[in-house]
Coordinates of C-alpha atoms and ligand atoms in Angstrom, one line a residue:
M1323 CA -30.6 -10.7 2.2
T1324 CA -27.7 -12.6 0.6
S1325 CA -26.3 -11.9 -2.8
T1326 CA -24.2 -14.1 -5.0
S1327 CA -21.2 -11.9 -4.3
G1328 CA -23.1 -9.5 -4.4
P1329 CA -24.2 -6.1 -5.6
T1330 CA -25.7 -3.6 -3.3
P1331 CA -29.5 -3.8 -3.6
A1332 CA -31.9 -0.9 -3.1
S1333 CA -33.2 -2.1 0.3
D1334 CA -32.8 -1.2 3.9
V1335 CA -31.7 -4.7 4.8
P1336 CA -27.9 -4.9 4.4
T1337 CA -26.7 -7.3 1.8
T1338 CA -24.7 -10.3 3.1
F1339 CA -21.6 -10.8 1.0
R1340 CA -19.7 -14.0 0.5
L1341 CA -16.2 -15.5 0.3
F1342 CA -14.8 -16.4 -3.1
I1343 CA -13.3 -19.8 -3.1
A1344 CA -12.5 -22.0 -6.1
G1345 CA -14.5 -19.8 -8.4
A1346 CA -17.7 -19.8 -6.4
W1347 CA -19.2 -17.3 -3.9
V1348 CA -19.8 -19.2 -0.7
D1349 CA -20.9 -18.7 2.9
G1350 CA -18.3 -19.2 5.6
V1351 CA -18.6 -22.6 7.4
A1352 CA -19.3 -21.0 10.8
G1353 CA -22.1 -18.8 9.4
E1354 CA -20.7 -15.8 11.3
T1355 CA -20.7 -12.3 9.8
F1356 CA -19.5 -8.8 10.6
E1357 CA -20.6 -5.3 9.4
S1358 CA -18.8 -2.7 7.4
L1359 CA -19.8 0.8 8.2
N1360 CA -19.5 4.1 6.4
P1361 CA -16.9 6.1 8.4
A1362 CA -18.5 9.4 7.6
D1363 CA -21.8 8.2 9.0
R1364 CA -21.7 5.0 11.1
R1365 CA -25.5 4.6 10.8
D1366 CA -25.0 3.6 7.1
V1367 CA -24.3 -0.1 7.0
I1368 CA -22.6 -1.0 3.8
G1369 CA -23.1 -4.7 4.2
R1370 CA -22.5 -7.9 6.2
F1371 CA -19.4 -9.9 5.4
Q1372 CA -18.4 -13.4 6.2
A1373 CA -16.2 -13.7 9.3
G1374 CA -14.0 -16.3 7.7
S1375 CA -12.5 -19.0 9.9
A1376 CA -9.4 -21.1 9.8
A1377 CA -11.4 -23.8 8.0
D1378 CA -12.6 -21.4 5.3
T1379 CA -9.0 -20.2 4.8
A1380 CA -7.7 -23.7 4.5
M1381 CA -10.3 -24.3 1.8
A1382 CA -9.1 -21.2 -0.1
I1383 CA -5.5 -22.3 0.2
K1384 CA -6.4 -25.8 -1.1
A1385 CA -8.3 -24.2 -4.1
A1386 CA -5.2 -22.0 -4.8
E1387 CA -2.9 -25.0 -4.6
T1388 CA -5.1 -27.0 -6.9
A1389 CA -5.3 -24.2 -9.5
F1390 CA -1.5 -23.6 -9.4
P1391 CA -0.2 -26.3 -11.9
S1392 CA -2.5 -25.2 -14.8
W1393 CA -2.1 -21.5 -14.1
R1394 CA 1.7 -21.9 -13.9
A1395 CA 1.6 -23.8 -17.3
T1396 CA -0.6 -21.0 -18.9
P1397 CA 1.8 -18.9 -21.1
A1398 CA 2.6 -15.7 -19.3
P1399 CA 1.3 -13.5 -22.2
K1400 CA -2.1 -15.3 -21.9
R1401 CA -2.1 -14.6 -18.2
G1402 CA -1.4 -11.0 -19.1
E1403 CA -4.3 -10.9 -21.5
I1404 CA -6.7 -11.7 -18.7
M1405 CA -5.1 -8.9 -16.7
Y1406 CA -5.6 -6.5 -19.6
R1407 CA -9.3 -7.5 -19.5
F1408 CA -9.4 -6.8 -15.8
A1409 CA -7.8 -3.4 -16.3
E1410 CA -10.4 -2.5 -18.9
L1411 CA -13.2 -3.6 -16.6
M1412 CA -11.8 -1.5 -13.8
G1413 CA -11.7 1.4 -16.2
R1414 CA -15.3 0.9 -17.2
H1415 CA -16.4 0.6 -13.6
K1416 CA -14.1 3.3 -12.3
E1417 CA -16.8 5.7 -11.0
R1418 CA -18.8 3.0 -9.4
L1419 CA -15.7 1.6 -7.6
A1420 CA -14.6 5.0 -6.5
R1421 CA -18.0 5.9 -5.0
A1422 CA -18.1 2.6 -3.2
M1423 CA -14.6 3.3 -1.8
T1424 CA -15.5 6.7 -0.5
R1425 CA -18.6 5.2 1.2
E1426 CA -16.6 2.5 2.9
M1427 CA -13.1 4.0 3.5
G1428 CA -13.9 7.7 3.6
K1429 CA -11.4 9.3 1.3
V1430 CA -12.8 12.1 -0.9
I1431 CA -14.1 11.0 -4.3
A1432 CA -11.2 12.6 -6.3
E1433 CA -8.8 10.5 -4.2
A1434 CA -10.9 7.4 -4.5
R1435 CA -10.8 7.8 -8.3
G1436 CA -7.0 8.0 -8.0
D1437 CA -6.9 4.8 -5.9
V1438 CA -8.9 2.9 -8.5
Q1439 CA -6.6 4.4 -11.2
E1440 CA -3.5 3.1 -9.4
G1441 CA -5.1 -0.4 -9.6
I1442 CA -5.7 0.1 -13.3
D1443 CA -2.2 1.3 -13.9
I1444 CA -0.6 -1.6 -12.2
A1445 CA -2.8 -4.1 -14.0
Y1446 CA -1.7 -2.7 -17.3
L1447 CA 1.9 -2.6 -16.3
M1448 CA 1.9 -6.1 -15.0
A1449 CA -0.2 -7.4 -18.0
G1450 CA 2.7 -6.2 -20.2
E1451 CA 5.1 -8.0 -17.9
G1452 CA 3.6 -11.2 -19.2
R1453 CA 5.5 -10.5 -22.4
R1454 CA 8.7 -9.4 -20.7
M1455 CA 9.6 -11.1 -17.4
F1456 CA 13.2 -10.8 -18.5
G1457 CA 16.0 -13.2 -17.4
D1458 CA 19.6 -13.1 -18.5
T1459 CA 21.3 -15.0 -21.3
V1460 CA 25.0 -14.6 -20.9
P1461 CA 28.1 -16.1 -22.6
S1462 CA 29.4 -19.3 -20.9
E1463 CA 33.0 -19.4 -19.8
L1464 CA 33.2 -22.7 -21.7
P1465 CA 32.8 -23.4 -25.5
D1466 CA 29.6 -24.9 -26.8
K1467 CA 27.7 -24.2 -23.7
W1468 CA 24.7 -22.0 -23.1
A1469 CA 24.0 -20.1 -19.9
M1470 CA 20.7 -18.4 -19.0
S1471 CA 18.4 -17.6 -16.1
I1472 CA 14.6 -17.7 -16.0
R1473 CA 12.0 -16.6 -13.5
Q1474 CA 9.4 -19.2 -12.2
P1475 CA 6.4 -18.8 -9.9
I1476 CA 6.6 -19.8 -6.3
G1477 CA 3.2 -21.2 -5.6
V1478 CA 0.3 -19.8 -3.5
A1479 CA 0.8 -16.2 -2.5
G1480 CA -0.9 -14.9 0.7
I1481 CA -2.0 -11.3 0.2
I1482 CA -2.8 -9.4 3.4
T1483 CA -3.8 -5.7 2.9
P1484 CA -4.8 -2.6 4.9
W1485 CA -7.8 -0.4 4.4
N1486 CA -6.1 2.9 3.4
F1487 CA -5.7 2.0 -0.3
P1488 CA -8.4 -0.6 -0.5
M1489 CA -8.1 -1.2 -4.2
A1490 CA -4.7 0.0 -5.2
I1491 CA -2.7 -2.1 -2.7
P1492 CA -4.5 -5.4 -3.4
C1493 CA -3.8 -4.8 -7.1
W1494 CA -0.2 -3.9 -6.5
K1495 CA 0.2 -7.3 -4.9
M1496 CA -2.2 -9.5 -6.9
M1497 CA -1.2 -8.4 -10.4
P1498 CA 2.5 -9.2 -10.1
A1499 CA 1.7 -12.4 -8.2
L1500 CA -0.7 -13.6 -10.9
V1501 CA 1.1 -12.6 -14.0
T1502 CA 4.2 -14.5 -12.9
G1503 CA 2.1 -17.6 -12.5
N1504 CA 1.3 -17.8 -8.7
T1505 CA -2.2 -18.2 -7.4
V1506 CA -3.6 -16.0 -4.6
V1507 CA -5.4 -16.1 -1.3
F1508 CA -6.5 -12.5 -0.5
K1509 CA -7.3 -11.4 3.0
P1510 CA -8.4 -7.7 3.0
S1511 CA -8.7 -5.4 6.0
S1512 CA -11.9 -5.9 8.0
D1513 CA -12.5 -2.2 7.6
T1514 CA -12.9 -2.5 3.7
P1515 CA -14.3 -5.9 2.8
H1516 CA -16.7 -4.4 0.3
C1517 CA -14.0 -2.8 -1.8
A1518 CA -12.2 -6.1 -1.9
T1519 CA -15.4 -7.9 -2.9
L1520 CA -16.0 -5.5 -5.8
L1521 CA -12.4 -6.0 -7.0
V1522 CA -12.6 -9.8 -6.9
E1523 CA -16.0 -9.7 -8.7
L1524 CA -14.3 -7.9 -11.6
M1525 CA -11.4 -10.4 -11.5
A1526 CA -13.8 -13.2 -11.9
E1527 CA -15.5 -11.5 -14.7
A1528 CA -12.2 -10.8 -16.5
G1529 CA -11.7 -14.6 -16.7
F1530 CA -9.1 -15.5 -14.0
P1531 CA -9.7 -19.3 -13.8
P1532 CA -11.4 -20.8 -10.7
G1533 CA -9.0 -21.1 -7.8
T1534 CA -6.4 -18.6 -9.1
V1535 CA -7.9 -15.8 -7.0
N1536 CA -9.6 -16.6 -3.6
L1537 CA -11.0 -14.0 -1.3
V1538 CA -11.4 -14.7 2.5
T1539 CA -12.8 -11.9 4.6
G1540 CA -12.4 -12.1 8.4
S1541 CA -10.1 -11.2 11.2
G1542 CA -6.3 -11.1 11.2
E1543 CA -6.3 -13.7 13.9
A1544 CA -8.5 -16.3 12.2
V1545 CA -7.7 -15.7 8.5
G1546 CA -4.4 -13.9 8.6
N1547 CA -2.7 -16.3 11.0
T1548 CA -3.9 -19.3 9.0
I1549 CA -2.4 -17.9 5.8
V1550 CA 0.9 -17.0 7.5
D1551 CA 1.2 -20.3 9.3
S1552 CA 0.2 -22.6 6.4
P1553 CA 3.0 -24.7 5.0
D1554 CA 1.2 -24.5 1.6
V1555 CA 1.6 -20.7 1.3
P1556 CA 5.3 -20.1 0.5
V1557 CA 5.1 -16.4 -0.1
I1558 CA 3.4 -13.7 1.9
S1559 CA 2.9 -10.1 0.9
F1560 CA 1.8 -7.8 3.7
T1561 CA 1.1 -4.1 4.0
G1562 CA 0.0 -2.7 7.3
S1563 CA 1.4 -1.6 10.7
S1564 CA 4.9 -2.3 11.8
A1565 CA 3.6 -4.3 14.8
T1566 CA 1.6 -6.7 12.7
G1567 CA 4.4 -6.9 10.1
K1568 CA 7.0 -7.9 12.7
S1569 CA 4.8 -10.6 14.1
I1570 CA 4.1 -12.0 10.6
A1571 CA 7.8 -11.9 9.8
E1572 CA 8.6 -13.9 13.0
R1573 CA 6.0 -16.5 12.3
A1574 CA 6.7 -16.9 8.6
G1575 CA 10.4 -16.9 9.4
R1576 CA 10.0 -20.2 11.2
R1577 CA 9.0 -21.8 7.9
L1578 CA 11.6 -19.8 5.9
K1579 CA 8.8 -18.2 3.8
R1580 CA 9.4 -15.3 1.5
V1581 CA 7.8 -12.3 3.2
S1582 CA 7.4 -8.8 1.6
L1583 CA 6.6 -6.2 4.2
E1584 CA 5.4 -2.6 3.6
L1585 CA 5.0 -1.0 7.0
G1586 CA 4.7 2.3 8.8
G1587 CA 6.2 5.7 7.9
K1588 CA 7.0 9.1 9.5
N1589 CA 7.6 11.1 6.3
G1590 CA 9.3 14.4 6.4
V1591 CA 9.4 17.5 4.2
V1592 CA 12.4 19.8 4.3
V1593 CA 11.8 23.5 3.6
L1594 CA 14.9 25.7 3.1
R1595 CA 15.0 29.4 3.2
D1596 CA 15.3 29.7 -0.6
A1597 CA 12.2 27.6 -1.2
D1598 CA 9.1 28.8 -3.0
L1599 CA 7.0 28.9 0.2
E1600 CA 3.6 29.0 -1.6
L1601 CA 4.5 25.8 -3.5
A1602 CA 5.8 24.2 -0.3
T1603 CA 2.5 25.1 1.4
D1604 CA 0.6 23.4 -1.4
G1605 CA 2.7 20.3 -1.2
I1606 CA 2.7 20.0 2.5
L1607 CA -1.1 20.5 2.9
W1608 CA -1.8 17.9 0.2
S1609 CA 0.6 15.4 1.8
A1610 CA -0.4 16.0 5.4
F1611 CA -4.2 16.3 5.2
G1612 CA -5.0 14.4 1.9
T1613 CA -6.7 11.0 2.8
T1614 CA -7.0 12.6 6.3
G1615 CA -3.3 11.9 6.9
Q1616 CA -3.9 8.2 6.5
R1617 CA -1.5 7.5 3.7
C1618 CA 1.7 5.5 4.4
T1619 CA 3.5 8.3 2.6
A1620 CA 1.6 11.1 4.4
C1621 CA 3.8 14.0 5.6
S1622 CA 3.7 14.3 9.3
R1623 CA 7.0 16.2 9.9
V1624 CA 8.0 19.5 8.3
I1625 CA 11.7 20.4 9.0
V1626 CA 12.1 24.0 8.2
E1627 CA 15.0 26.5 8.3
R1628 CA 14.3 28.8 11.3
A1629 CA 14.6 31.9 9.1
V1630 CA 11.3 31.0 7.3
A1631 CA 9.6 28.9 10.0
D1632 CA 7.1 31.5 11.2
D1633 CA 6.2 32.5 7.7
L1634 CA 5.6 28.9 6.7
V1635 CA 3.6 28.0 9.8
K1636 CA 1.3 31.0 9.2
R1637 CA 0.7 30.1 5.6
L1638 CA 0.0 26.4 6.6
A1639 CA -2.4 27.5 9.3
D1640 CA -4.2 30.0 7.2
R1641 CA -4.8 27.4 4.4
A1642 CA -5.6 24.5 6.8
K1643 CA -8.4 26.6 8.3
T1644 CA -10.1 26.7 4.9
L1645 CA -10.2 22.9 4.4
K1646 CA -13.7 21.6 4.6
L1647 CA -14.4 18.4 6.5
G1648 CA -17.2 16.1 5.5
Y1649 CA -18.6 13.2 3.5
G1650 CA -16.2 12.6 0.6
L1651 CA -19.1 12.3 -1.9
D1652 CA -20.4 15.8 -1.1
A1653 CA -19.2 18.6 -3.3
G1654 CA -16.5 20.9 -1.9
V1655 CA -15.3 18.5 0.8
D1656 CA -11.5 18.4 1.1
V1657 CA -11.0 16.1 4.1
G1658 CA -13.0 13.0 4.9
P1659 CA -13.3 11.0 8.1
L1660 CA -10.7 8.7 9.9
I1661 CA -11.3 5.1 9.3
N1662 CA -12.9 4.2 12.7
P1663 CA -13.6 5.4 16.2
G1664 CA -10.3 3.8 17.4
A1665 CA -8.4 6.0 15.0
V1666 CA -10.1 9.1 16.4
E1667 CA -9.1 8.1 19.9
K1668 CA -5.5 7.4 18.9
V1669 CA -5.2 10.8 17.1
G1670 CA -6.7 12.5 20.2
R1671 CA -4.1 10.8 22.4
Y1672 CA -1.2 12.1 20.2
V1673 CA -2.7 15.6 20.3
E1674 CA -2.4 15.5 24.1
I1675 CA 1.2 14.3 23.8
G1676 CA 1.8 17.2 21.3
R1677 CA 0.4 19.8 23.7
G1678 CA 3.2 18.9 26.1
E1679 CA 5.9 19.1 23.4
G1680 CA 5.2 22.1 21.3
E1681 CA 2.6 24.7 20.5
L1682 CA -0.8 23.8 19.1
V1683 CA -1.4 26.2 16.1
I1684 CA -4.7 24.9 14.8
G1685 CA -7.1 22.0 15.2
G1686 CA -6.6 19.5 17.9
T1687 CA -10.1 18.3 18.3
A1688 CA -12.5 15.7 17.0
A1689 CA -14.9 17.7 14.7
G1690 CA -17.7 19.1 16.8
D1691 CA -20.1 20.0 14.0
A1692 CA -23.5 18.4 14.6
A1693 CA -23.6 17.4 10.9
L1694 CA -20.5 15.3 11.4
A1695 CA -21.6 13.8 14.7
H1696 CA -22.1 10.3 13.4
G1697 CA -18.7 10.1 11.6
N1698 CA -15.1 9.6 12.7
F1699 CA -14.0 13.2 12.0
F1700 CA -10.9 14.9 13.3
S1701 CA -9.9 18.5 12.3
P1702 CA -6.6 19.1 10.6
T1703 CA -4.0 19.8 13.3
I1704 CA -0.7 21.6 13.3
F1705 CA 2.0 21.8 16.0
S1706 CA 4.9 24.2 15.8
G1707 CA 8.2 24.3 17.8
I1708 CA 8.6 20.5 17.9
K1709 CA 12.0 19.0 18.4
P1710 CA 13.2 16.2 16.1
M1711 CA 13.1 13.5 18.8
D1712 CA 9.8 14.5 20.4
R1713 CA 7.3 11.7 20.4
I1714 CA 4.9 13.5 18.1
G1715 CA 7.7 14.0 15.6
Q1716 CA 8.8 10.4 15.8
E1717 CA 5.8 8.0 16.1
E1718 CA 3.4 7.2 13.3
I1719 CA 0.0 8.8 14.1
F1720 CA -1.8 8.0 10.9
G1721 CA -4.1 11.0 11.1
P1722 CA -4.3 14.7 10.2
V1723 CA -1.5 15.9 12.6
L1724 CA 1.5 17.8 11.3
S1725 CA 4.6 18.7 13.4
V1726 CA 6.7 21.6 12.4
I1727 CA 10.4 21.2 13.4
P1728 CA 12.6 24.3 13.1
V1729 CA 16.3 23.8 12.4
D1730 CA 19.3 26.1 11.9
D1731 CA 20.5 25.0 8.4
F1732 CA 20.5 22.3 5.7
D1733 CA 22.9 20.0 7.6
A1734 CA 20.7 20.0 10.6
A1735 CA 17.7 19.4 8.4
I1736 CA 19.2 16.3 6.9
T1737 CA 20.1 15.0 10.3
A1738 CA 16.6 15.6 11.6
L1739 CA 15.0 14.1 8.5
N1740 CA 17.0 10.9 8.9
Q1741 CA 16.5 10.7 12.6
T1742 CA 13.5 8.3 12.5
R1743 CA 13.2 4.6 12.5
Y1744 CA 11.2 4.7 9.3
G1745 CA 12.3 5.5 5.7
L1746 CA 9.5 5.5 3.2
S1747 CA 9.2 8.9 1.6
A1748 CA 11.0 12.3 2.0
S1749 CA 10.9 15.6 0.1
I1750 CA 12.8 18.9 -0.1
F1751 CA 11.7 22.3 -1.3
T1752 CA 14.7 24.4 -2.5
R1753 CA 15.7 26.4 -5.6
D1754 CA 19.3 25.4 -5.3
V1755 CA 20.1 22.4 -7.6
N1756 CA 23.3 21.5 -5.7
T1757 CA 21.3 21.2 -2.4
A1758 CA 18.6 19.2 -4.2
F1759 CA 21.2 16.7 -5.4
R1760 CA 22.7 16.4 -1.9
A1761 CA 19.2 15.7 -0.5
M1762 CA 18.6 13.1 -3.3
R1763 CA 21.8 11.4 -2.3
D1764 CA 21.6 11.7 1.5
F1765 CA 18.0 11.2 2.5
E1766 CA 17.4 7.8 4.0
A1767 CA 14.2 6.9 2.2
G1768 CA 12.9 4.7 -0.5
I1769 CA 11.2 7.6 -2.3
V1770 CA 12.5 11.2 -2.6
Y1771 CA 10.7 14.1 -4.1
V1772 CA 12.1 17.5 -5.1
N1773 CA 9.8 20.5 -4.9
A1774 CA 6.7 18.2 -4.3
G1775 CA 5.1 16.8 -1.2
T1776 CA 5.7 13.2 0.0
T1777 CA 2.9 11.5 -1.9
G1778 CA 2.4 10.8 -5.6
A1779 CA 4.3 7.6 -6.4
E1780 CA 3.7 6.3 -9.9
T1781 CA 3.3 2.6 -10.5
H1782 CA 6.2 2.0 -12.8
L1783 CA 9.0 2.8 -10.3
P1784 CA 9.7 0.7 -7.2
F1785 CA 7.7 1.6 -4.1
G1786 CA 8.8 0.8 -0.6
G1787 CA 10.9 2.0 2.3
W1788 CA 14.2 1.7 4.1
K1789 CA 14.7 0.8 7.8
E1790 CA 11.7 -0.3 9.7
T1791 CA 9.3 0.6 6.9
G1792 CA 10.0 -2.7 5.3
N1793 CA 12.3 -5.6 4.8
G1794 CA 13.9 -4.7 1.5
H1795 CA 11.3 -5.9 -1.0
R1796 CA 9.6 -3.4 -3.3
E1797 CA 6.1 -3.1 -4.8
A1798 CA 5.3 -1.7 -8.2
G1799 CA 7.8 -1.3 -11.1
H1800 CA 9.7 -4.3 -12.4
A1801 CA 11.0 -4.8 -8.9
A1802 CA 7.6 -6.1 -7.8
I1803 CA 8.0 -9.4 -9.6
E1804 CA 11.1 -10.2 -7.5
T1805 CA 8.8 -11.0 -4.6
Y1806 CA 6.8 -13.6 -6.5
T1807 CA 9.4 -15.4 -8.5
E1808 CA 12.3 -17.8 -8.0
W1809 CA 15.3 -17.6 -10.2
K1810 CA 16.5 -20.6 -12.0
S1811 CA 19.9 -20.6 -13.7
I1812 CA 20.2 -23.1 -16.6
Y1813 CA 23.3 -24.4 -18.3
V1814 CA 23.1 -26.4 -21.6
D1815 CA 26.3 -28.1 -22.7
F1816 CA 26.2 -29.0 -26.4
S1817 CA 29.9 -29.9 -26.7
G1818 CA 29.3 -33.6 -26.2
R1819 CA 32.0 -34.0 -23.6
L1820 CA 32.5 -33.3 -19.9
Q1821 CA 33.4 -29.7 -19.4
R1822 CA 34.2 -28.6 -15.8
A1823 CA 33.5 -24.9 -14.9
Q1824 CA 36.4 -23.1 -13.2
I1825 CA 38.7 -26.0 -14.1
D1826 CA 38.7 -26.8 -17.9
N1827 CA 38.8 -23.1 -18.9
Q1828 CA 42.1 -22.3 -17.2
Ligands
NAP2563 P1 -2.9 -3.5 10.4 O1 -3.7 -3.3 11.6 O2 -1.5 -4.0 10.6 O3 -3.7 -4.5 9.4 C1 -3.2 -4.8 8.1 C2 -3.8 -6.1 7.7 O4 -3.3 -7.2 8.5 C3 -5.3 -6.2 7.9 O5 -5.9 -7.0 6.8 C4 -5.5 -7.0 9.2 O6 -6.7 -7.7 9.4 C5 -4.3 -7.9 9.1 N1 -3.9 -8.5 10.3 C6 -4.0 -8.0 11.6 N2 -3.4 -8.9 12.5 C7 -2.9 -9.9 11.8 C8 -2.2 -11.1 12.1 N3 -1.9 -11.4 13.4 N4 -1.8 -11.9 11.1 C9 -2.1 -11.6 9.9 N5 -2.8 -10.6 9.5 C10 -3.2 -9.7 10.4 O7 -2.7 -2.2 9.6 P2 -3.9 -1.1 9.1 O8 -4.3 -0.4 10.3 O9 -4.9 -1.9 8.3 O10 -3.1 -0.2 8.1 C11 -2.4 1.0 8.5 C12 -0.9 0.7 8.5 O11 -0.5 0.3 7.2 C13 -0.1 2.0 8.8 O12 0.9 1.7 9.7 C14 0.5 2.4 7.5 O13 1.7 3.1 7.5 C15 0.7 1.0 6.8 N6 0.8 1.1 5.4 C16 2.0 1.0 4.8 C17 2.2 1.1 3.4 C18 3.5 1.0 2.8 O14 3.5 0.8 1.6 N7 4.6 1.1 3.5 C19 1.0 1.4 2.6 C20 -0.2 1.5 3.3 C21 -0.3 1.4 4.7 P3 -7.9 -7.0 10.2 O15 -8.3 -5.8 9.4 O16 -8.9 -8.1 10.1 O17 -7.4 -6.7 11.6

């Protein structure tokens, strides 16, 4: 069964979904497809999706190139109006989108609603940007001369996204790209093509003109590489693993493309002896085991003053024991599955490494419950007595594994927190305002929380990380539009004579 885009029918035969190129839903030229499965129950096939090829991707790039001149010429407030309509549509369909997300990606329904809401929030923020997009108008150093700067779009933006925020992250990228006048070729993760399709359906309904938004599902190799290597895609925005990000940066670097990278993390929470331990326990559990530890901002290291380490570990373990694993649409479930069997295997490998480095306090196994046997479940896991440079405390696991690292004092805590090659998110629990300000100043991270966990970014501030978490670009906030615009500085001389800057004004 094939649908136009298409909606999930009430049938046992999985729907076959299509690519979206130049405003039309089309089959891939090779006619090959792949399945998307429910990670909570792999017997549930969500649909079949086109395994897009280099030829399909080239067509999508051509469509985006063709649409660019008229989209660029569309007044930015008008582009914003279409984005407002998209935000409204997302709001109207929020529950349907969230439920589809839980089915395909696994996060529990409350978190899936939050993911959709992030998409809505960034769409509204960027729609407003259509009436701002500020440049500078400054006094000239010469008389009768005007000096100003404006932003202009770059061209076709290649948008390559992961599965863990399957609606929020594509929106974080596509909204600033589109409102600033770029057109888009969107390649979603092969684990969440249905979420991407639902999003693009609503974009089409909102009225983005044909060719401004193109969706090509398929592998990183066939679709991703073609986008990255194309001379007709001058800007790439990628979120995913550090390994893929580095290879994209190398290849795109050969063509001097602009590349925005949002990569891995190993986010730490510092807990000092004066902290409210109950609040810290709440914040850590939410950050470590929410989305089954698969957030880029997930907390996977707790750096705790030795004086309160045992107390904190006990509280964490007691509470972690009560978390209910299961299908995210079922009532009372706290923790959903991992994204795929490969992730279960990877988390299991790290647990083995952890056994040799510290003490396993709780968890450590794929969930054995017969009811969960067809899903990719792994129980919330805590290790204590980990040293700052142990592998389990250093490498990104991307699963529900928390390492507790005891230290002597605040100075040692700052050193340990900063001793990672990543720098996305960090937090501190303390009641001392002076210590909190030192942490805000000295933590090497793009996002810092005080008396909250490591997750919970809002869309109107810049989002991104230091060190190997990225390459200096930011998503969200006004900062997001930097990635998708070129600056143009303009001088208008209305003196009627030759005036030479730096010479005639001496
Ligand atoms: P991934 O394996 O790197 O994949 C990300 C995307 O890149 C997918 O669409 C993938 O396609 C594509 N891809 C793979 N190989 C490619 C290639 N050679 N050229 C172009 N594209 C290619 O990452 P993931 O497992 O989906 O996501 C998890 C990672 O994302 C974690 O490391 C996490 O920390 C990071 N993340 C970071 C942030 C942040 O803001 N810093 C936010 C969320 C997630 P296929 O799916 O078809 O392979």
